PDB file of C-alpha atoms and ligand atoms in Angstrom:
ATOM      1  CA  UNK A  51     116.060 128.849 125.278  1.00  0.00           C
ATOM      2  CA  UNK A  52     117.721 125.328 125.007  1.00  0.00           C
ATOM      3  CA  UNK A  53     114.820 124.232 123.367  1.00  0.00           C
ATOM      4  CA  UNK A  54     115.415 126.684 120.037  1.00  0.00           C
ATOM      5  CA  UNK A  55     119.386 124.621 119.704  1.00  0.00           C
ATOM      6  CA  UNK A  56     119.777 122.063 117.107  1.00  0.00           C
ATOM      7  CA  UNK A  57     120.260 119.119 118.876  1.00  0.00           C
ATOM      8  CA  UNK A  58     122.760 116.185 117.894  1.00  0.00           C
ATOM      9  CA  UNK A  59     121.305 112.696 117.527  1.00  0.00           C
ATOM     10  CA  UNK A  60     123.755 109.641 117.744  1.00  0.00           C
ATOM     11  CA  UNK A  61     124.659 108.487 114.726  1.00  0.00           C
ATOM     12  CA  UNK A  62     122.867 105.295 115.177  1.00  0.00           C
ATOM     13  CA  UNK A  63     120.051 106.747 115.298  1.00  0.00           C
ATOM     14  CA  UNK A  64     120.111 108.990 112.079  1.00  0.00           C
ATOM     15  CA  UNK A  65     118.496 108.612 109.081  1.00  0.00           C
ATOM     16  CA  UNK A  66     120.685 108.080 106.175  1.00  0.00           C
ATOM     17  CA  UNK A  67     119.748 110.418 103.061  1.00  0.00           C
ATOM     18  CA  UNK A  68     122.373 109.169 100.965  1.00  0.00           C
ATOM     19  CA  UNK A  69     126.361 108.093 100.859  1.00  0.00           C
ATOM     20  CA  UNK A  70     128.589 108.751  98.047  1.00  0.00           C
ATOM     21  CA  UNK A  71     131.935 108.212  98.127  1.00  0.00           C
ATOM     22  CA  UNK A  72     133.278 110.658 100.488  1.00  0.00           C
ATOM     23  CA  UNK A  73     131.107 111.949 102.234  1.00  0.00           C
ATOM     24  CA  UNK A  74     127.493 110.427 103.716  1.00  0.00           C
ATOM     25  CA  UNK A  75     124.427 112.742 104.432  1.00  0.00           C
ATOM     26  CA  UNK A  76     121.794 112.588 107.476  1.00  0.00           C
ATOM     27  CA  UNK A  77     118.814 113.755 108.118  1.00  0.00           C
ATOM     28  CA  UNK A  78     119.301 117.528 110.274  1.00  0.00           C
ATOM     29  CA  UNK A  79     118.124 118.106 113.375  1.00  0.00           C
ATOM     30  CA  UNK A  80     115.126 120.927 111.794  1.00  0.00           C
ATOM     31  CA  UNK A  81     113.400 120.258 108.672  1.00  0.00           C
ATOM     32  CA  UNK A  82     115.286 121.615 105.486  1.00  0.00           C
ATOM     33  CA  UNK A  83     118.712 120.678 107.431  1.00  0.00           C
ATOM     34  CA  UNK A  84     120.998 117.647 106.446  1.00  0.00           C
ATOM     35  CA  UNK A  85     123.793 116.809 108.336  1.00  0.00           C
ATOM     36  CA  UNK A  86     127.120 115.921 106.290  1.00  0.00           C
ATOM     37  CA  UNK A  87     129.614 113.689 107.227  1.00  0.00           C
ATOM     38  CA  UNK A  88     133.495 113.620 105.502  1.00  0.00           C
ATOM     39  CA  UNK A  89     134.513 110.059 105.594  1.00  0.00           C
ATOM     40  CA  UNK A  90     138.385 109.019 104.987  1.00  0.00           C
ATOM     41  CA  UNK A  91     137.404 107.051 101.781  1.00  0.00           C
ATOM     42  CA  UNK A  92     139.671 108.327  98.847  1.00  0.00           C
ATOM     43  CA  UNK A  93     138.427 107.403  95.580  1.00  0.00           C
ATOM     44  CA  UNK A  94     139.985 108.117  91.983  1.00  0.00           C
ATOM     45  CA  UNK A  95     139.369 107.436  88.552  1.00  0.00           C
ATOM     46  CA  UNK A  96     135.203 106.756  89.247  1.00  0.00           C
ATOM     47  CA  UNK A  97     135.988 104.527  92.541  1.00  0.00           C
ATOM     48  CA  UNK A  98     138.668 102.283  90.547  1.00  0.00           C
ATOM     49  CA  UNK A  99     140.993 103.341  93.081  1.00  0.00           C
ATOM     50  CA  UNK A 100     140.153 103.387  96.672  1.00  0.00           C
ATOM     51  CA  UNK A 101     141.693 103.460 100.042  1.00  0.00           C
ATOM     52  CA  UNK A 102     140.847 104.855 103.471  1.00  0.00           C
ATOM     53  CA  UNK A 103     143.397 107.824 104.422  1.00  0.00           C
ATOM     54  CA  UNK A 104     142.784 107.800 108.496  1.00  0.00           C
ATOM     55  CA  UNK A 105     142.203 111.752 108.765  1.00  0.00           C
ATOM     56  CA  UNK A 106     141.544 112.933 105.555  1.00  0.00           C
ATOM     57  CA  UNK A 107     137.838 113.363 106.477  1.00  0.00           C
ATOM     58  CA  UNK A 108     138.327 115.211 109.670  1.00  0.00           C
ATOM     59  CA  UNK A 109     140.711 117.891 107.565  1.00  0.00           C
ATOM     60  CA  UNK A 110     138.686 118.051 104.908  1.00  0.00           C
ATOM     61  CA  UNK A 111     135.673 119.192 106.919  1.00  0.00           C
ATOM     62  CA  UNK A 112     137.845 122.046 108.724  1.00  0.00           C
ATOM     63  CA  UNK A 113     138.713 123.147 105.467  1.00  0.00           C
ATOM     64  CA  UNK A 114     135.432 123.202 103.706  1.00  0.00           C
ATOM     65  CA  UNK A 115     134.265 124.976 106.973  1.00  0.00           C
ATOM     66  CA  UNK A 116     136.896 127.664 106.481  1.00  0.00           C
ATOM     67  CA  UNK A 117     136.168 128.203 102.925  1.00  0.00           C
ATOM     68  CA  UNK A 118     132.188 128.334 103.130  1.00  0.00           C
ATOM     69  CA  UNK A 119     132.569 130.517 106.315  1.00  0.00           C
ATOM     70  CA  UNK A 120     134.380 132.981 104.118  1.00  0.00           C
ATOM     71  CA  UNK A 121     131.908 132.470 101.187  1.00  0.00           C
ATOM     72  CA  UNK A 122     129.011 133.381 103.342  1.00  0.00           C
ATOM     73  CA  UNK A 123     130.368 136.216 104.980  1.00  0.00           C
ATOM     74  CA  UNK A 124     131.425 138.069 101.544  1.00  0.00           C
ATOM     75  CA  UNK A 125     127.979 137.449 100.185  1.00  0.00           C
ATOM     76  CA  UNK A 126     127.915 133.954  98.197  1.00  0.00           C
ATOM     77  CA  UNK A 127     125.261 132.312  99.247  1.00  0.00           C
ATOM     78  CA  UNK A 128     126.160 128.734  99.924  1.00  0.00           C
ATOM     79  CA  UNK A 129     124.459 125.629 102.074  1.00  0.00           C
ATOM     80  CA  UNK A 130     126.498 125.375 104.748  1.00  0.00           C
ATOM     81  CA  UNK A 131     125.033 126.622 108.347  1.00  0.00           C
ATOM     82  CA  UNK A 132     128.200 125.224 111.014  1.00  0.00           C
ATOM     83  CA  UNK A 133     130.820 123.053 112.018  1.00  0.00           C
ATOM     84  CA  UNK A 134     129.084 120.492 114.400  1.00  0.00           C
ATOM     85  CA  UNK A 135     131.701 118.226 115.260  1.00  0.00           C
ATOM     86  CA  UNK A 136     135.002 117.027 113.825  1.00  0.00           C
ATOM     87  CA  UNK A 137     133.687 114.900 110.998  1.00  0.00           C
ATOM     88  CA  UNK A 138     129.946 116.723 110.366  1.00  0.00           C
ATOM     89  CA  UNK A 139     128.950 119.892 109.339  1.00  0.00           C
ATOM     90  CA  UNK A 140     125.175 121.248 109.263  1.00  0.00           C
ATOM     91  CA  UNK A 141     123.821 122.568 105.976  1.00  0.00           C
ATOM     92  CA  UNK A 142     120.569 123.260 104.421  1.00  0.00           C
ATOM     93  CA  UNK A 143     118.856 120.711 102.020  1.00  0.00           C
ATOM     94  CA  UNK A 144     119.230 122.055  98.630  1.00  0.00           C
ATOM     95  CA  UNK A 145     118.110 119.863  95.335  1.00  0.00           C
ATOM     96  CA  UNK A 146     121.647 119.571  93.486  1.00  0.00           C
ATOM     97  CA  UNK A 147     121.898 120.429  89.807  1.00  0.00           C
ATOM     98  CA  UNK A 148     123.425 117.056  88.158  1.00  0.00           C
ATOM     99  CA  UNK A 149     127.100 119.315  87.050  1.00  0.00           C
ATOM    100  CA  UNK A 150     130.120 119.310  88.120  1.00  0.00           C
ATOM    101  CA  UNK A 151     131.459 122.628  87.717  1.00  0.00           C
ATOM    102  CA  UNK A 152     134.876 123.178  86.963  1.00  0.00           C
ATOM    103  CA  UNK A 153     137.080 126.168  87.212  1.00  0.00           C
ATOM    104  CA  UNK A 154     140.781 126.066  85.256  1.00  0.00           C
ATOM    105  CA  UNK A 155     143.732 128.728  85.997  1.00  0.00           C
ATOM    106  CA  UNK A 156     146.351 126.578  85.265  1.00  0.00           C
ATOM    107  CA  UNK A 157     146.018 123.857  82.573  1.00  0.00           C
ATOM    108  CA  UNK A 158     146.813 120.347  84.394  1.00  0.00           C
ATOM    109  CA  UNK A 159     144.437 117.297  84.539  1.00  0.00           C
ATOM    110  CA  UNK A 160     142.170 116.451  81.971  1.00  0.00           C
ATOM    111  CA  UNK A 161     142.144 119.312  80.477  1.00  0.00           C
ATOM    112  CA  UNK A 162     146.701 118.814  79.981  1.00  0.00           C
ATOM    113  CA  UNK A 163     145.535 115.382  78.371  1.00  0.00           C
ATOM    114  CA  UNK A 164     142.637 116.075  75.942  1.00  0.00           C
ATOM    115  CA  UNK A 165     144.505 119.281  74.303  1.00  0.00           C
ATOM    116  CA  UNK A 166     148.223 118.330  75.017  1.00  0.00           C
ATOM    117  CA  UNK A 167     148.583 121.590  77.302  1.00  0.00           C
ATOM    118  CA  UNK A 168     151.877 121.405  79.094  1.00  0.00           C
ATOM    119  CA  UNK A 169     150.566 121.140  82.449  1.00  0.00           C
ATOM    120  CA  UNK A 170     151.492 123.965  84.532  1.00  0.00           C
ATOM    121  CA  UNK A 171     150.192 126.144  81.346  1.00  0.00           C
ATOM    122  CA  UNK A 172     148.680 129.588  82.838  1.00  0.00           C
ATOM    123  CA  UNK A 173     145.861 129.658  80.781  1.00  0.00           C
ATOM    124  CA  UNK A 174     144.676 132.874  78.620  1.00  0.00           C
ATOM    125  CA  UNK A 175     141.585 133.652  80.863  1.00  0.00           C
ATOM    126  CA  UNK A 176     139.701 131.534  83.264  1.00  0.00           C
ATOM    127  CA  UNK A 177     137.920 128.630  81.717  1.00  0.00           C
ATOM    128  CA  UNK A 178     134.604 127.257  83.020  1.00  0.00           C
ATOM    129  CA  UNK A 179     133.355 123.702  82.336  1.00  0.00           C
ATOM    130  CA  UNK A 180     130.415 121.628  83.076  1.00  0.00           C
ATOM    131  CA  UNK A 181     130.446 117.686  83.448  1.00  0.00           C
ATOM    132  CA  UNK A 182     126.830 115.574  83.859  1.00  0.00           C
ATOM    133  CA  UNK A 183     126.968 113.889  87.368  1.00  0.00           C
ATOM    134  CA  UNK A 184     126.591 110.411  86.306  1.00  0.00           C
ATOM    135  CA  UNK A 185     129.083 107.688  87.357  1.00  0.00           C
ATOM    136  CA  UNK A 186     127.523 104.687  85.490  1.00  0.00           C
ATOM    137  CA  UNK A 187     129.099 107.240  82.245  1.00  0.00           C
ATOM    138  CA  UNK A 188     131.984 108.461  83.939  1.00  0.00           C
ATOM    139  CA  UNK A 189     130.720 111.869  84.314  1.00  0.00           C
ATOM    140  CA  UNK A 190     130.734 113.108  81.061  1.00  0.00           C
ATOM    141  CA  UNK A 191     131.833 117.035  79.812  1.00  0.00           C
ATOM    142  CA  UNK A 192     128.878 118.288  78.478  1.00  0.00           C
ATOM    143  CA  UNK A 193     127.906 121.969  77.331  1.00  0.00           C
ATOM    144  CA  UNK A 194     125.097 124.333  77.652  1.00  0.00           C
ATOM    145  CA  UNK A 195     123.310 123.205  74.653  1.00  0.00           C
ATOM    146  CA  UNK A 196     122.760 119.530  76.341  1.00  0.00           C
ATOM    147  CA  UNK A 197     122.396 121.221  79.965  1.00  0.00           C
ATOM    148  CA  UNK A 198     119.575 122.926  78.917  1.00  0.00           C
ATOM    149  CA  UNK A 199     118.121 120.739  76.447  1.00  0.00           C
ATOM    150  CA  UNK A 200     117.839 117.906  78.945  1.00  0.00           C
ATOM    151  CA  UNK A 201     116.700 120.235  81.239  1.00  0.00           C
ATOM    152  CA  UNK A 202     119.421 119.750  83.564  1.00  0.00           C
ATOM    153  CA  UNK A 203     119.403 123.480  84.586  1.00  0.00           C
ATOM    154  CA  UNK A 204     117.562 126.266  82.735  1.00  0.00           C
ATOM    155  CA  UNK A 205     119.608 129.457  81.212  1.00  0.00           C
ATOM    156  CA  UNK A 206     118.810 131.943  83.919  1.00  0.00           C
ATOM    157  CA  UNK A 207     120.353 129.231  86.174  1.00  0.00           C
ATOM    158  CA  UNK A 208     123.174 128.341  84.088  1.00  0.00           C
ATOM    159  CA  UNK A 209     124.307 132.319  84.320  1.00  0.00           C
ATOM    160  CA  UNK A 210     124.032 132.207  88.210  1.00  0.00           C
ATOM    161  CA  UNK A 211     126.200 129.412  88.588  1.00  0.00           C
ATOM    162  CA  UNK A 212     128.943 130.364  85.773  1.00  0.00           C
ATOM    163  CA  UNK A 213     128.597 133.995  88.242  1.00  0.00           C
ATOM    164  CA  UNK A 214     128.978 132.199  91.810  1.00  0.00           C
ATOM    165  CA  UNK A 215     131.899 129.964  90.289  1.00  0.00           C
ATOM    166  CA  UNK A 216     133.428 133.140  88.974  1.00  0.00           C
ATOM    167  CA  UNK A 217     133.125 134.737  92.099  1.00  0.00           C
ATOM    168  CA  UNK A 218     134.530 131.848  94.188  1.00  0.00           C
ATOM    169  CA  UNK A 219     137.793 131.436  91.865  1.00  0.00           C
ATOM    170  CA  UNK A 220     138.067 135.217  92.593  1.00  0.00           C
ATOM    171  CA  UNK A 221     137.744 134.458  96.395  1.00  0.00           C
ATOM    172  CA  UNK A 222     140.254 131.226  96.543  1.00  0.00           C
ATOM    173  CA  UNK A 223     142.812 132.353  94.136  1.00  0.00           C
ATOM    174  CA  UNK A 224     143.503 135.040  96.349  1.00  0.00           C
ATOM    175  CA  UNK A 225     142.845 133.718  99.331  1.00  0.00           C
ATOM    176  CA  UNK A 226     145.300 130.648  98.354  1.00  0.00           C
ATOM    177  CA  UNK A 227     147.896 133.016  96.890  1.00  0.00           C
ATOM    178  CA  UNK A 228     148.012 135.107 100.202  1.00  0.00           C
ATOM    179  CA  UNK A 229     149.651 131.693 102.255  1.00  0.00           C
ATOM    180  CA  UNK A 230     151.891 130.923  99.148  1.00  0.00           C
ATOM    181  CA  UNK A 231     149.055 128.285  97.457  1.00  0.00           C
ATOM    182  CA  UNK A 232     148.631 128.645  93.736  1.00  0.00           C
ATOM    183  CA  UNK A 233     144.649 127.435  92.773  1.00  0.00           C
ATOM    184  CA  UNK A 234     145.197 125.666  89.685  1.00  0.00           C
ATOM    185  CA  UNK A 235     141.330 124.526  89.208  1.00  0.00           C
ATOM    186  CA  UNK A 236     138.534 123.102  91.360  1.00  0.00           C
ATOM    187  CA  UNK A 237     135.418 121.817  91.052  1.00  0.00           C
ATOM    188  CA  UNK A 238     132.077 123.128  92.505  1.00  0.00           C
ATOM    189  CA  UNK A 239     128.862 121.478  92.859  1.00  0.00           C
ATOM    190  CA  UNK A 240     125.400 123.919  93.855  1.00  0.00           C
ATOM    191  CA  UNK A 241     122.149 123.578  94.637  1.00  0.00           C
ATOM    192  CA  UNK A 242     118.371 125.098  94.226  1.00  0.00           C
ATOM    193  CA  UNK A 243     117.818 126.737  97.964  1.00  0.00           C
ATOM    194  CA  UNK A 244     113.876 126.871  98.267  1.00  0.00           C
ATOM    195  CA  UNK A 245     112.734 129.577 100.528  1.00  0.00           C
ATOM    196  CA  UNK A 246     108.676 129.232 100.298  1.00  0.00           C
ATOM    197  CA  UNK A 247     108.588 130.655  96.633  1.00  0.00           C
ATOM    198  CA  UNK A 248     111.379 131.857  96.373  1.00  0.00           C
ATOM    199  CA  UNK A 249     114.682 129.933  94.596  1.00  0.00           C
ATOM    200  CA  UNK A 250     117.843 130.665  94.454  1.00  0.00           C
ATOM    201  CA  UNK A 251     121.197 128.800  93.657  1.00  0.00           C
ATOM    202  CA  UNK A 252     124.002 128.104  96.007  1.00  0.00           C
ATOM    203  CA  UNK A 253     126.886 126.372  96.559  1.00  0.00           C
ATOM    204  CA  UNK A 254     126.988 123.387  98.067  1.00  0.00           C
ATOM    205  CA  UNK A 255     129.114 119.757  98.746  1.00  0.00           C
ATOM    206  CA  UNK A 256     132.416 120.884  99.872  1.00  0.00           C
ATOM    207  CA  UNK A 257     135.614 122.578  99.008  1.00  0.00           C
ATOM    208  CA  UNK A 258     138.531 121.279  99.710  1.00  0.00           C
ATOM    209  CA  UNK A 259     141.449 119.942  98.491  1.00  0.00           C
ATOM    210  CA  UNK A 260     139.735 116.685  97.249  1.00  0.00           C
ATOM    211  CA  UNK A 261     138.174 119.054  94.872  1.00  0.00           C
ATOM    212  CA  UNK A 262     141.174 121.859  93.901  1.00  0.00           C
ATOM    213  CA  UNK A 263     144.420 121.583  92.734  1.00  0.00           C
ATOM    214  CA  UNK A 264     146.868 123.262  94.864  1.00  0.00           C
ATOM    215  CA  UNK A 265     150.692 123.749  93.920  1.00  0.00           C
ATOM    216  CA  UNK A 266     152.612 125.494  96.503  1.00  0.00           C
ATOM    217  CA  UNK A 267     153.765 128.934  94.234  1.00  0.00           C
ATOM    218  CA  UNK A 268     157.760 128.131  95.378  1.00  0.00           C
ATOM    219  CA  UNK A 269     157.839 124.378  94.914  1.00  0.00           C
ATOM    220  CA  UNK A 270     155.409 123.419  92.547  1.00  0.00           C
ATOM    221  CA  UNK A 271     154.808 120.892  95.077  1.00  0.00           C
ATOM    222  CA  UNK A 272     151.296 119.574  94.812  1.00  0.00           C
ATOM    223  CA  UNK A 273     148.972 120.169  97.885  1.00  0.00           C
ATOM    224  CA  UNK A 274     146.254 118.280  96.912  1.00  0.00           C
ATOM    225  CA  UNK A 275     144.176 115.022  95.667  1.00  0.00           C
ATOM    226  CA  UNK A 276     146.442 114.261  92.606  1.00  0.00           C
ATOM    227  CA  UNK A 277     148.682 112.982  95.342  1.00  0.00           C
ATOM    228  CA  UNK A 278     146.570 109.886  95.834  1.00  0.00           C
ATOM    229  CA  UNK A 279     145.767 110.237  92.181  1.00  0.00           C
ATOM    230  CA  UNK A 280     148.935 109.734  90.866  1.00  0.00           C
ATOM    231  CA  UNK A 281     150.239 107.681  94.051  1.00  0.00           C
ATOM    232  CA  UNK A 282     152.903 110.328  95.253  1.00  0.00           C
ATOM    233  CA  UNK A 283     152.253 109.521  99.144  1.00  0.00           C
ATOM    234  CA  UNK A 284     152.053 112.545 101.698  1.00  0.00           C
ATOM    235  CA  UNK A 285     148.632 113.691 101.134  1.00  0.00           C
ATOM    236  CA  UNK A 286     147.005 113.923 104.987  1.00  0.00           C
ATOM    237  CA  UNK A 287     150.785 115.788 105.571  1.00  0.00           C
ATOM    238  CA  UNK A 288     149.837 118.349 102.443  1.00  0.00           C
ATOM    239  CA  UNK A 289     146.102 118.476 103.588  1.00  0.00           C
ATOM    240  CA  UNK A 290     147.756 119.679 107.257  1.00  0.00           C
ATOM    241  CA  UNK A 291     149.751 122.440 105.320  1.00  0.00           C
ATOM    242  CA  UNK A 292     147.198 123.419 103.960  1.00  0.00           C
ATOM    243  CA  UNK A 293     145.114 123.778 106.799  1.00  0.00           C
ATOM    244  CA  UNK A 294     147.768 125.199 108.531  1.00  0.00           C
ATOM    245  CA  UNK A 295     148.907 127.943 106.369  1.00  0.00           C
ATOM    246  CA  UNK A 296     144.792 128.985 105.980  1.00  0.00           C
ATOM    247  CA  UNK A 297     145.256 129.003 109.981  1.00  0.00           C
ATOM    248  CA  UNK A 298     143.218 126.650 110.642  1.00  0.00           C
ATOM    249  CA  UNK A 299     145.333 124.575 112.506  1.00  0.00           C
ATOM    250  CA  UNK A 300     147.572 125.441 114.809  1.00  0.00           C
ATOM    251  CA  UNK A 301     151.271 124.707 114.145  1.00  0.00           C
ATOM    252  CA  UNK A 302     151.187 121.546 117.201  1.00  0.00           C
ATOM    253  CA  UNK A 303     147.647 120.540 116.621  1.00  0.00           C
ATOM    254  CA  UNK A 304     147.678 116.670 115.740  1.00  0.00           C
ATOM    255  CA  UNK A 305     144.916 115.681 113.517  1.00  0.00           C
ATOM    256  CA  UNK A 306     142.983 113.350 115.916  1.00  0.00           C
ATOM    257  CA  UNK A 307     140.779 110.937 114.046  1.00  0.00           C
ATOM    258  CA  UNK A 308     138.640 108.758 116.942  1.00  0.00           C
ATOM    259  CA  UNK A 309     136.852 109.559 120.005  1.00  0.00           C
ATOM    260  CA  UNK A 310     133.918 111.821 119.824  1.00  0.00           C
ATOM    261  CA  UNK A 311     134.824 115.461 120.102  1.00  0.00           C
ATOM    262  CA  UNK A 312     132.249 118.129 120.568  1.00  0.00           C
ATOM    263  CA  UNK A 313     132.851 121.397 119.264  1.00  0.00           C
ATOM    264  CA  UNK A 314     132.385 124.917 121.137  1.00  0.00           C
TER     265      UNK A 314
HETATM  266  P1  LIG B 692     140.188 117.140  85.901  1.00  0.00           P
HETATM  267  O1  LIG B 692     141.409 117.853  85.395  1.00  0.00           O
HETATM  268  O2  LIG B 692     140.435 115.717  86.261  1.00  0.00           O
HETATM  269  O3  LIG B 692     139.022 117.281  84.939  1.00  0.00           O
HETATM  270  O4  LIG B 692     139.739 117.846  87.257  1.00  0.00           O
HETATM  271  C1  LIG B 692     139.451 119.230  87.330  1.00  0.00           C
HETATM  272  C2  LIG B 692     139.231 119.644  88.771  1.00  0.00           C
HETATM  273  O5  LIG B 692     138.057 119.044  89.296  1.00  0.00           O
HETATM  274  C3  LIG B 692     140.339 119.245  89.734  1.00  0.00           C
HETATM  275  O6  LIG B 692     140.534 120.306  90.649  1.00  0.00           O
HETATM  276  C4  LIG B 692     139.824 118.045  90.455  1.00  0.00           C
HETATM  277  C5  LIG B 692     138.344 118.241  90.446  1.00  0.00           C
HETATM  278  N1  LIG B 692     137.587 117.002  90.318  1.00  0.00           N
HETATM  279  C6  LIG B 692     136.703 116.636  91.305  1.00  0.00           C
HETATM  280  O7  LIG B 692     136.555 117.327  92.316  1.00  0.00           O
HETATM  281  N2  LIG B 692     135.981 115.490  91.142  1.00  0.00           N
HETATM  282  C7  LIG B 692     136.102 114.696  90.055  1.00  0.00           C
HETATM  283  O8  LIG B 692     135.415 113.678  89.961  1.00  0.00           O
HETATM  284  C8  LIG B 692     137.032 115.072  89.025  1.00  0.00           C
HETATM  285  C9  LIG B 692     137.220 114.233  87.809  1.00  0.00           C
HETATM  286  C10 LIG B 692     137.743 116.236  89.215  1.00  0.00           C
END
């Protein structure tokens, strides 16, 4: 039944679908697939900042595997399918609502600066926030009230994604605090899933820690993007801690960054 298997084009010989600044997407193998690609490209501050951190892609994909595995399995519905190599992953084509959606535990980040929380803060409750996807106005915060007035996402959707991203901070804080990880915030990104009719929302882009904070619960130490941020050095050695306290890496395993590498 070799015939039913997805099968893996060459690269060359993809379409491109679009390229942002970490990651690029193909055309899938079926229609309704995409194939996405982690690239090393770091960027900061809207692409101000940018460098290429040989490996970051490759962990970053093992991670986002990890976490979406677990999503799917405990019932949030999200777009990823499977690992296919060590630098793509096949998902399903969703249409992706313009937010950003953060989560905050912990004030730190923007949220430190616009309020003058002491970052490191625990906040009162768990604070969701939505930005507008738009880099030519620096992704803007905006609320409901413009979401659904620009028609960005309607109500009904609005409540499904404030429930998934409630549901996934449930699912990360603990599954971060359980290696000794503290989940400060992240951001999500999901998508309209069409099945014939039917819709539903999903998450989708990836998870990792380009898009949490992570402080390690003894240290403080951060585990996670704002070390390129704020130019502390170390991040592909934090992004391997990471991975290898989710076990996801084993304790030896060098992160290997060229040669083509099929996976199971
Ligand atoms: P912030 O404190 O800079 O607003 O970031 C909140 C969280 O969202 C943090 O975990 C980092 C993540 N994030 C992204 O994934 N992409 C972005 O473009 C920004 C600004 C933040």
């Amino acid at each position: 039944m070799d015939f039913l298997k997805p099968r893996l084009i060459p690269m060359t010989r993809r379409r491109k679908i679009y390229e942002g600044k970490a990651k690029t997407l193909y055309e899938g193998p079926e229609p309704g697939t995409l194939i996405q690609h982690f690239k090393d490209d770091a960027t900061a501050f809207n692409a101000q900042k940018h460098e290429i951190i040989d490996g970051k892609g490759v962990l970053n994909n093992r991670i986002s595997e990890y976490i979406f595995n677990n999503l799917n399995a405990i019932g949030v519905p999200t777009h990823f399918i499977r690992r296919l190599n060590m630098r793509e992953q096949l998902i399903r084509e969703v249409e992706i609502i313009p937010l950003e959606v953060v989560v905050r535990n912990v004030a730190a980040g923007s949220l430190s600066t616009k309020l003058g929380i002491e970052e490191g803060t625990q906040l009162p409750r768990s604070i969701i926030e939505f930005y507008y996807k738009k880099d030519e106005l620096n992704d803007p915060m905006v609320s409901e009230e413009h979401i659904t007035a620009f028609g960005w996402a309607t109500p009904q959707e609005i409540d499904d994604i404030m429930a998934l991203a409630i549901r996934v901070n449930d699912f990360l804080s603990g599954l971060f605090l359980g290696v000794g990880i503290r989940l400060i915030d992240f951001k999500i990104e999901c998508g309209r899933l069409w099945e014939g009719d039917m819709m539903r929302i999903v998450v989708a882009d990836e998870i990792s820690p380009d898009s949490c904070r992570l402080w390690d619960v003894k240290s403080n130490d951060k585990m996670d993007k704002d070390r390129f941020r704020k130019d502390m050095g170390g991040l592909v050695e934090a992004y391997t801690e990471v991975a290898r306290r989710l076990g996801i890496m084993k304790d030896d395993e060098p992160v290997r960054t060229s040669g083509p590498k099929l996976v199971q």
